[in-house]
Amino acid sequence: MLHCGRFTLPLDRPLIMGVVNVTPDSFSDGGQFYSIERAIEHARQLIREGADLLDIGGESTRPGAQAVGIDEELQRILPVLEGLSDCGVPLSVDTQKPDVMRAAIRAGADMINDVNALRAEGALRAVADSAVAVCLMHMLGEPRTMQQNPVYQDVTAEVGAFLEERIAATEQAGIARKRIVADPGFGFGKTLEQNLAMLKHLDSFIALGVPLLAGLSRKSILGSLTGLPVEERMVASVAAAVISAMKGARILRVHDVKETRQALQIVSAVEGMR
Ligand code: 7PJ
């Protein structure tokens, strides 16, 4: 079971975390209001399609992305959290900033998804002073530069050691283990080969003793392997989710909820056999 704010989530089958991006729409003149309404509508659609939880992000962490200020990030996230407060599934907020974490928790977030694994000054305390769950993700470097020649001796061992250290620091800050999720961070400072090695050996992270989250949905790794642009990566994304689930991931962070759900029903049926 994962203790996740207002919710306690069973982990006997893989859960689907639907991605909700709140980013300004440069092609419309409707401004912020339009992108917020659109994010809420998209979130409700993902719930209808079977999302078990939602991950709301107001800051792009894609490779090469520029940082967003605290006020801008809050203006994107808070109205979406408020608009979804009655939606019936846990709400995760994808942020690295302690001030955003505190405001999001006050506005009803059930989970903080931090690609920086609570390493920012004040981040451990922001989460400790609450009942929310936290996802600790591995990233080498920072989004702006992380894909510039990442080097590891043994990527799986090094990512595992990092996550073990962050889990220990998180527990020491007073955040119970039943609130912690770990994620190796596919695409965050890893080459194609390093990402594939981590996926192949994803089961080795089970020894961390906390539920594993995996996010490969639509990522450039899948583009490299298939030669397909981001809008045509659904099938590859579902395949990656199936592999992740079969290697022990308990939460799959995905854009294509309906298709992933169908595929995971087959995984659950097989894994349920003796
Ligand atoms: C991840 C994430 C991921 C977690 C993003 C994208 C990039 N959070 N946020 N794990 N990826 N925990 O979706 O392409 O893999 S943003």
Short mmCIF file of C-alpha atoms and ligand atoms in Angstrom, two decimals:
data_model
loop_
_atom_site.label_atom_id
_atom_site.label_comp_id
_atom_site.label_asym_id
_atom_site.label_seq_id
_atom_site.Cartn_x
_atom_site.Cartn_y
_atom_site.Cartn_z
CA MET A 1 0.00 0.00 0.00
CA LEU A 2 1.16 3.53 -0.78
CA HIS A 3 0.10 6.32 1.60
CA CYS A 4 -0.72 9.15 -0.72
CA GLY A 5 -2.35 12.20 0.89
CA ARG A 6 -6.11 11.59 1.10
CA PHE A 7 -5.70 8.12 -0.43
CA THR A 8 -4.19 4.71 0.32
CA LEU A 9 -3.33 2.99 -2.95
CA PRO A 10 -3.20 -0.79 -3.35
CA LEU A 11 -0.17 -1.98 -5.30
CA ASP A 12 -1.23 -5.55 -6.14
CA ARG A 13 -1.59 -4.52 -9.80
CA PRO A 14 0.37 -1.88 -11.72
CA LEU A 15 -1.21 1.56 -11.49
CA ILE A 16 -1.51 4.09 -14.28
CA MET A 17 -0.41 7.67 -13.68
CA GLY A 18 -1.82 9.89 -16.42
CA VAL A 19 0.30 12.85 -17.49
CA VAL A 20 -1.39 16.27 -17.42
CA ASN A 21 0.82 19.06 -18.76
CA VAL A 22 -0.19 22.63 -18.01
CA THR A 23 1.86 24.66 -20.42
CA PRO A 24 0.89 27.85 -22.21
CA ASP A 25 -0.57 27.35 -25.64
CA SER A 26 1.35 29.56 -28.03
CA PHE A 27 -1.06 28.80 -30.87
CA SER A 28 -4.15 30.21 -29.19
CA ASP A 29 -4.95 33.75 -28.10
CA GLY A 30 -7.08 32.48 -25.20
CA GLY A 31 -4.14 32.85 -22.80
CA GLN A 32 -3.74 31.06 -19.49
CA PHE A 33 -7.43 30.46 -18.91
CA TYR A 34 -7.65 28.38 -22.05
CA SER A 35 -4.68 26.14 -21.19
CA ILE A 36 -5.98 25.60 -17.64
CA GLU A 37 -9.49 24.68 -18.79
CA ARG A 38 -7.96 22.40 -21.38
CA ALA A 39 -5.71 20.69 -18.79
CA ILE A 40 -8.69 20.03 -16.49
CA GLU A 41 -10.75 18.63 -19.35
CA HIS A 42 -7.84 16.43 -20.45
CA ALA A 43 -7.39 15.19 -16.86
CA ARG A 44 -11.07 14.23 -16.63
CA GLN A 45 -10.76 12.37 -19.92
CA LEU A 46 -7.75 10.42 -18.58
CA ILE A 47 -9.77 9.45 -15.49
CA ARG A 48 -12.61 8.19 -17.69
CA GLU A 49 -10.02 6.15 -19.60
CA GLY A 50 -8.83 4.51 -16.38
CA ALA A 51 -6.06 6.62 -14.86
CA ASP A 52 -5.44 5.59 -11.22
CA LEU A 53 -3.69 8.86 -10.46
CA LEU A 54 -2.74 12.05 -12.30
CA ASP A 55 0.59 13.84 -12.56
CA ILE A 56 0.16 17.58 -13.05
CA GLY A 57 3.18 19.45 -14.37
CA GLY A 58 3.66 23.18 -14.92
CA GLU A 59 7.38 23.11 -15.64
CA SER A 60 8.84 21.37 -18.67
CA THR A 61 11.67 19.04 -17.67
CA ARG A 62 12.29 17.84 -21.21
CA PRO A 63 15.94 17.81 -22.28
CA GLY A 64 17.05 21.35 -23.08
CA ALA A 65 14.01 23.00 -21.46
CA GLN A 66 14.40 26.36 -19.70
CA ALA A 67 13.42 26.80 -16.06
CA VAL A 68 10.05 28.37 -15.14
CA GLY A 69 9.65 30.86 -12.25
CA ILE A 70 7.76 30.02 -9.05
CA ASP A 71 4.87 32.42 -9.72
CA GLU A 72 4.40 31.22 -13.27
CA GLU A 73 4.47 27.57 -12.17
CA LEU A 74 1.92 28.23 -9.41
CA GLN A 75 -0.38 30.13 -11.77
CA ARG A 76 -0.44 27.05 -13.98
CA ILE A 77 -0.78 24.35 -11.32
CA LEU A 78 -2.99 25.73 -8.54
CA PRO A 79 -6.16 26.32 -10.61
CA VAL A 80 -5.84 22.82 -12.09
CA LEU A 81 -5.48 21.27 -8.61
CA GLU A 82 -8.52 23.21 -7.44
CA GLY A 83 -10.52 22.27 -10.52
CA LEU A 84 -9.75 18.58 -9.96
CA SER A 85 -10.15 18.48 -6.17
CA ASP A 86 -13.32 16.35 -6.45
CA CYS A 87 -12.10 14.10 -9.29
CA GLY A 88 -11.75 10.96 -7.14
CA VAL A 89 -8.13 10.04 -7.89
CA PRO A 90 -4.91 11.15 -6.20
CA LEU A 91 -3.26 14.25 -7.65
CA SER A 92 0.50 14.30 -8.04
CA VAL A 93 2.39 17.51 -8.79
CA ASP A 94 5.57 17.35 -10.86
CA THR A 95 7.86 20.00 -9.37
CA GLN A 96 11.37 20.49 -8.02
CA LYS A 97 10.67 23.71 -6.09
CA PRO A 98 9.98 23.63 -2.31
CA ASP A 99 7.74 26.72 -2.49
CA VAL A 100 5.65 25.12 -5.21
CA MET A 101 5.51 21.86 -3.21
CA ARG A 102 4.16 23.67 -0.13
CA ALA A 103 1.55 25.62 -2.09
CA ALA A 104 0.49 22.52 -4.02
CA ILE A 105 0.12 20.49 -0.82
CA ARG A 106 -2.00 23.30 0.68
CA ALA A 107 -4.15 23.26 -2.48
CA GLY A 108 -4.82 19.52 -2.14
CA ALA A 109 -2.00 17.63 -3.86
CA ASP A 110 -1.63 14.02 -2.67
CA MET A 111 1.85 13.38 -4.06
CA ILE A 112 4.96 15.30 -5.02
CA ASN A 113 6.79 13.96 -8.07
CA ASP A 114 10.28 15.42 -7.93
CA VAL A 115 12.69 14.70 -10.77
CA ASN A 116 15.35 16.16 -8.44
CA ALA A 117 14.58 13.64 -5.63
CA LEU A 118 14.05 16.32 -2.91
CA ARG A 119 17.65 17.57 -3.20
CA ALA A 120 16.67 21.28 -3.30
CA GLU A 121 17.16 23.20 -0.05
CA GLY A 122 13.92 22.90 1.96
CA ALA A 123 12.33 20.22 -0.23
CA LEU A 124 12.57 17.39 2.33
CA ARG A 125 10.93 19.62 4.95
CA ALA A 126 8.16 20.76 2.59
CA VAL A 127 7.11 17.12 2.09
CA ALA A 128 7.82 16.02 5.68
CA ASP A 129 5.38 18.65 7.01
CA SER A 130 2.50 16.86 5.25
CA ALA A 131 0.94 13.45 4.53
CA VAL A 132 1.65 13.35 0.80
CA ALA A 133 3.56 10.63 -1.04
CA VAL A 134 6.77 11.46 -2.86
CA CYS A 135 8.40 10.09 -6.00
CA LEU A 136 12.21 10.29 -5.84
CA MET A 137 13.66 10.23 -9.35
CA HIS A 138 17.24 9.88 -10.54
CA MET A 139 18.59 12.58 -12.82
CA LEU A 140 22.23 13.13 -13.77
CA GLY A 141 22.87 16.87 -14.01
CA GLU A 142 19.98 19.24 -14.82
CA PRO A 143 17.39 19.25 -17.64
CA ARG A 144 19.10 22.00 -19.66
CA THR A 145 22.34 20.01 -20.08
CA MET A 146 21.67 16.44 -18.91
CA GLN A 147 21.83 14.79 -22.33
CA GLN A 148 25.34 16.14 -23.03
CA ASN A 149 27.50 13.01 -22.78
CA PRO A 150 26.30 11.28 -19.58
CA VAL A 151 28.93 8.81 -18.29
CA TYR A 152 28.47 5.84 -15.94
CA GLN A 153 30.59 2.78 -15.15
CA ASP A 154 27.44 0.76 -14.41
CA VAL A 155 24.29 2.80 -14.89
CA THR A 156 21.93 0.43 -13.04
CA ALA A 157 24.21 0.12 -10.00
CA GLU A 158 24.88 3.86 -9.84
CA VAL A 159 21.24 4.85 -10.22
CA GLY A 160 20.33 2.23 -7.57
CA ALA A 161 22.93 3.61 -5.15
CA PHE A 162 21.65 7.15 -5.70
CA LEU A 163 18.03 6.11 -5.06
CA GLU A 164 19.06 4.19 -1.94
CA GLU A 165 20.79 7.31 -0.58
CA ARG A 166 17.78 9.52 -1.37
CA ILE A 167 15.35 7.05 0.22
CA ALA A 168 17.52 7.06 3.38
CA ALA A 169 17.67 10.89 3.44
CA THR A 170 13.89 11.06 2.93
CA GLU A 171 13.20 8.64 5.77
CA GLN A 172 15.64 10.52 8.01
CA ALA A 173 13.64 13.70 7.34
CA GLY A 174 10.61 11.97 8.89
CA ILE A 175 8.87 10.77 5.74
CA ALA A 176 7.71 7.20 6.30
CA ARG A 177 8.74 4.50 3.82
CA LYS A 178 5.07 3.81 3.03
CA ARG A 179 4.96 7.30 1.43
CA ILE A 180 8.00 6.83 -0.83
CA VAL A 181 8.20 5.78 -4.50
CA ALA A 182 11.47 5.49 -6.49
CA ASP A 183 12.07 6.06 -10.21
CA PRO A 184 15.29 5.48 -12.21
CA GLY A 185 14.47 8.48 -14.44
CA PHE A 186 14.44 7.22 -18.02
CA GLY A 187 15.80 9.91 -20.34
CA PHE A 188 17.21 12.08 -17.55
CA GLY A 189 20.96 12.10 -18.23
CA LYS A 190 21.19 8.70 -19.94
CA THR A 191 22.16 7.58 -23.43
CA LEU A 192 19.97 5.19 -25.43
CA GLU A 193 22.15 2.24 -24.36
CA GLN A 194 22.08 3.32 -20.70
CA ASN A 195 18.28 3.64 -20.79
CA LEU A 196 17.93 0.21 -22.34
CA ALA A 197 20.27 -1.34 -19.77
CA MET A 198 18.18 0.17 -16.96
CA LEU A 199 14.97 -1.13 -18.49
CA LYS A 200 16.42 -4.59 -18.95
CA HIS A 201 17.54 -4.64 -15.31
CA LEU A 202 14.59 -2.73 -13.86
CA ASP A 203 13.85 -5.68 -11.57
CA SER A 204 17.11 -5.01 -9.70
CA PHE A 205 15.54 -1.81 -8.29
CA ILE A 206 12.87 -3.87 -6.52
CA ALA A 207 15.52 -4.45 -3.80
CA LEU A 208 15.17 -0.76 -2.86
CA GLY A 209 12.08 -1.89 -0.97
CA VAL A 210 9.74 0.87 -2.18
CA PRO A 211 7.30 0.83 -5.11
CA LEU A 212 8.91 1.59 -8.49
CA LEU A 213 7.61 4.16 -10.93
CA ALA A 214 8.68 4.06 -14.57
CA GLY A 215 8.19 6.76 -17.20
CA LEU A 216 9.08 5.95 -20.80
CA SER A 217 5.95 7.29 -22.46
CA ARG A 218 6.67 9.00 -25.81
CA LYS A 219 10.30 9.57 -24.85
CA SER A 220 13.07 10.13 -27.38
CA ILE A 221 14.52 6.67 -26.62
CA LEU A 222 11.41 5.27 -28.33
CA GLY A 223 11.88 7.69 -31.20
CA SER A 224 15.49 6.54 -31.63
CA LEU A 225 14.41 2.91 -31.76
CA THR A 226 11.43 3.30 -34.10
CA GLY A 227 12.37 6.37 -36.12
CA LEU A 228 8.94 7.82 -35.28
CA PRO A 229 8.07 11.38 -34.18
CA VAL A 230 6.58 11.98 -30.72
CA GLU A 231 2.94 11.94 -31.92
CA GLU A 232 3.40 8.43 -33.36
CA ARG A 233 5.02 6.72 -30.37
CA MET A 234 1.90 5.27 -28.70
CA VAL A 235 2.53 1.63 -29.60
CA ALA A 236 6.20 1.81 -28.58
CA SER A 237 5.12 3.52 -25.33
CA VAL A 238 2.65 0.76 -24.52
CA ALA A 239 5.34 -1.86 -25.21
CA ALA A 240 7.70 -0.05 -22.83
CA ALA A 241 4.96 0.10 -20.16
CA VAL A 242 4.33 -3.66 -20.53
CA ILE A 243 8.05 -4.45 -20.14
CA SER A 244 8.29 -2.11 -17.13
CA ALA A 245 5.27 -3.71 -15.46
CA MET A 246 6.58 -7.24 -16.07
CA LYS A 247 9.90 -6.24 -14.52
CA GLY A 248 8.18 -5.00 -11.38
CA ALA A 249 7.19 -1.33 -11.88
CA ARG A 250 4.13 -0.55 -9.76
CA ILE A 251 3.26 2.84 -11.27
CA LEU A 252 3.48 3.62 -14.99
CA ARG A 253 3.61 7.30 -15.92
CA VAL A 254 1.93 7.52 -19.33
CA HIS A 255 0.20 9.82 -21.79
CA ASP A 256 -1.88 7.10 -23.51
CA VAL A 257 -4.00 5.87 -20.61
CA LYS A 258 -6.69 3.88 -22.43
CA GLU A 259 -4.25 1.86 -24.53
CA THR A 260 -1.86 1.26 -21.61
CA ARG A 261 -4.73 0.08 -19.44
CA GLN A 262 -5.75 -2.56 -21.99
CA ALA A 263 -2.18 -3.83 -22.25
CA LEU A 264 -1.72 -3.93 -18.47
CA GLN A 265 -4.89 -5.99 -18.05
CA ILE A 266 -3.09 -8.76 -19.92
CA VAL A 267 0.03 -8.35 -17.78
CA SER A 268 -2.03 -8.51 -14.57
CA ALA A 269 -3.88 -11.61 -15.76
CA VAL A 270 -0.64 -13.44 -16.50
CA GLU A 271 1.13 -12.27 -13.34
CA GLY A 272 -1.88 -13.41 -11.32
CA MET A 273 -1.39 -17.03 -12.51
CA ARG A 274 0.52 -19.51 -10.38
C1 7PJ B 1 9.32 11.69 -15.83
C2 7PJ B 1 8.79 12.55 -14.87
C3 7PJ B 1 9.70 10.38 -15.43
C4 7PJ B 1 8.94 10.94 -13.22
C5 7PJ B 1 8.91 13.58 -16.76
C6 7PJ B 1 8.54 13.44 -20.26
C7 7PJ B 1 9.48 14.24 -19.44
N1 7PJ B 1 8.59 12.18 -13.58
N2 7PJ B 1 8.55 13.73 -15.47
N3 7PJ B 1 9.48 10.05 -14.12
N4 7PJ B 1 9.37 12.35 -17.01
N5 7PJ B 1 8.76 10.54 -11.95
O1 7PJ B 1 7.44 13.07 -19.85
O2 7PJ B 1 8.95 13.17 -21.43
O3 7PJ B 1 10.21 9.54 -16.19
S1 7PJ B 1 8.79 14.89 -17.92
#
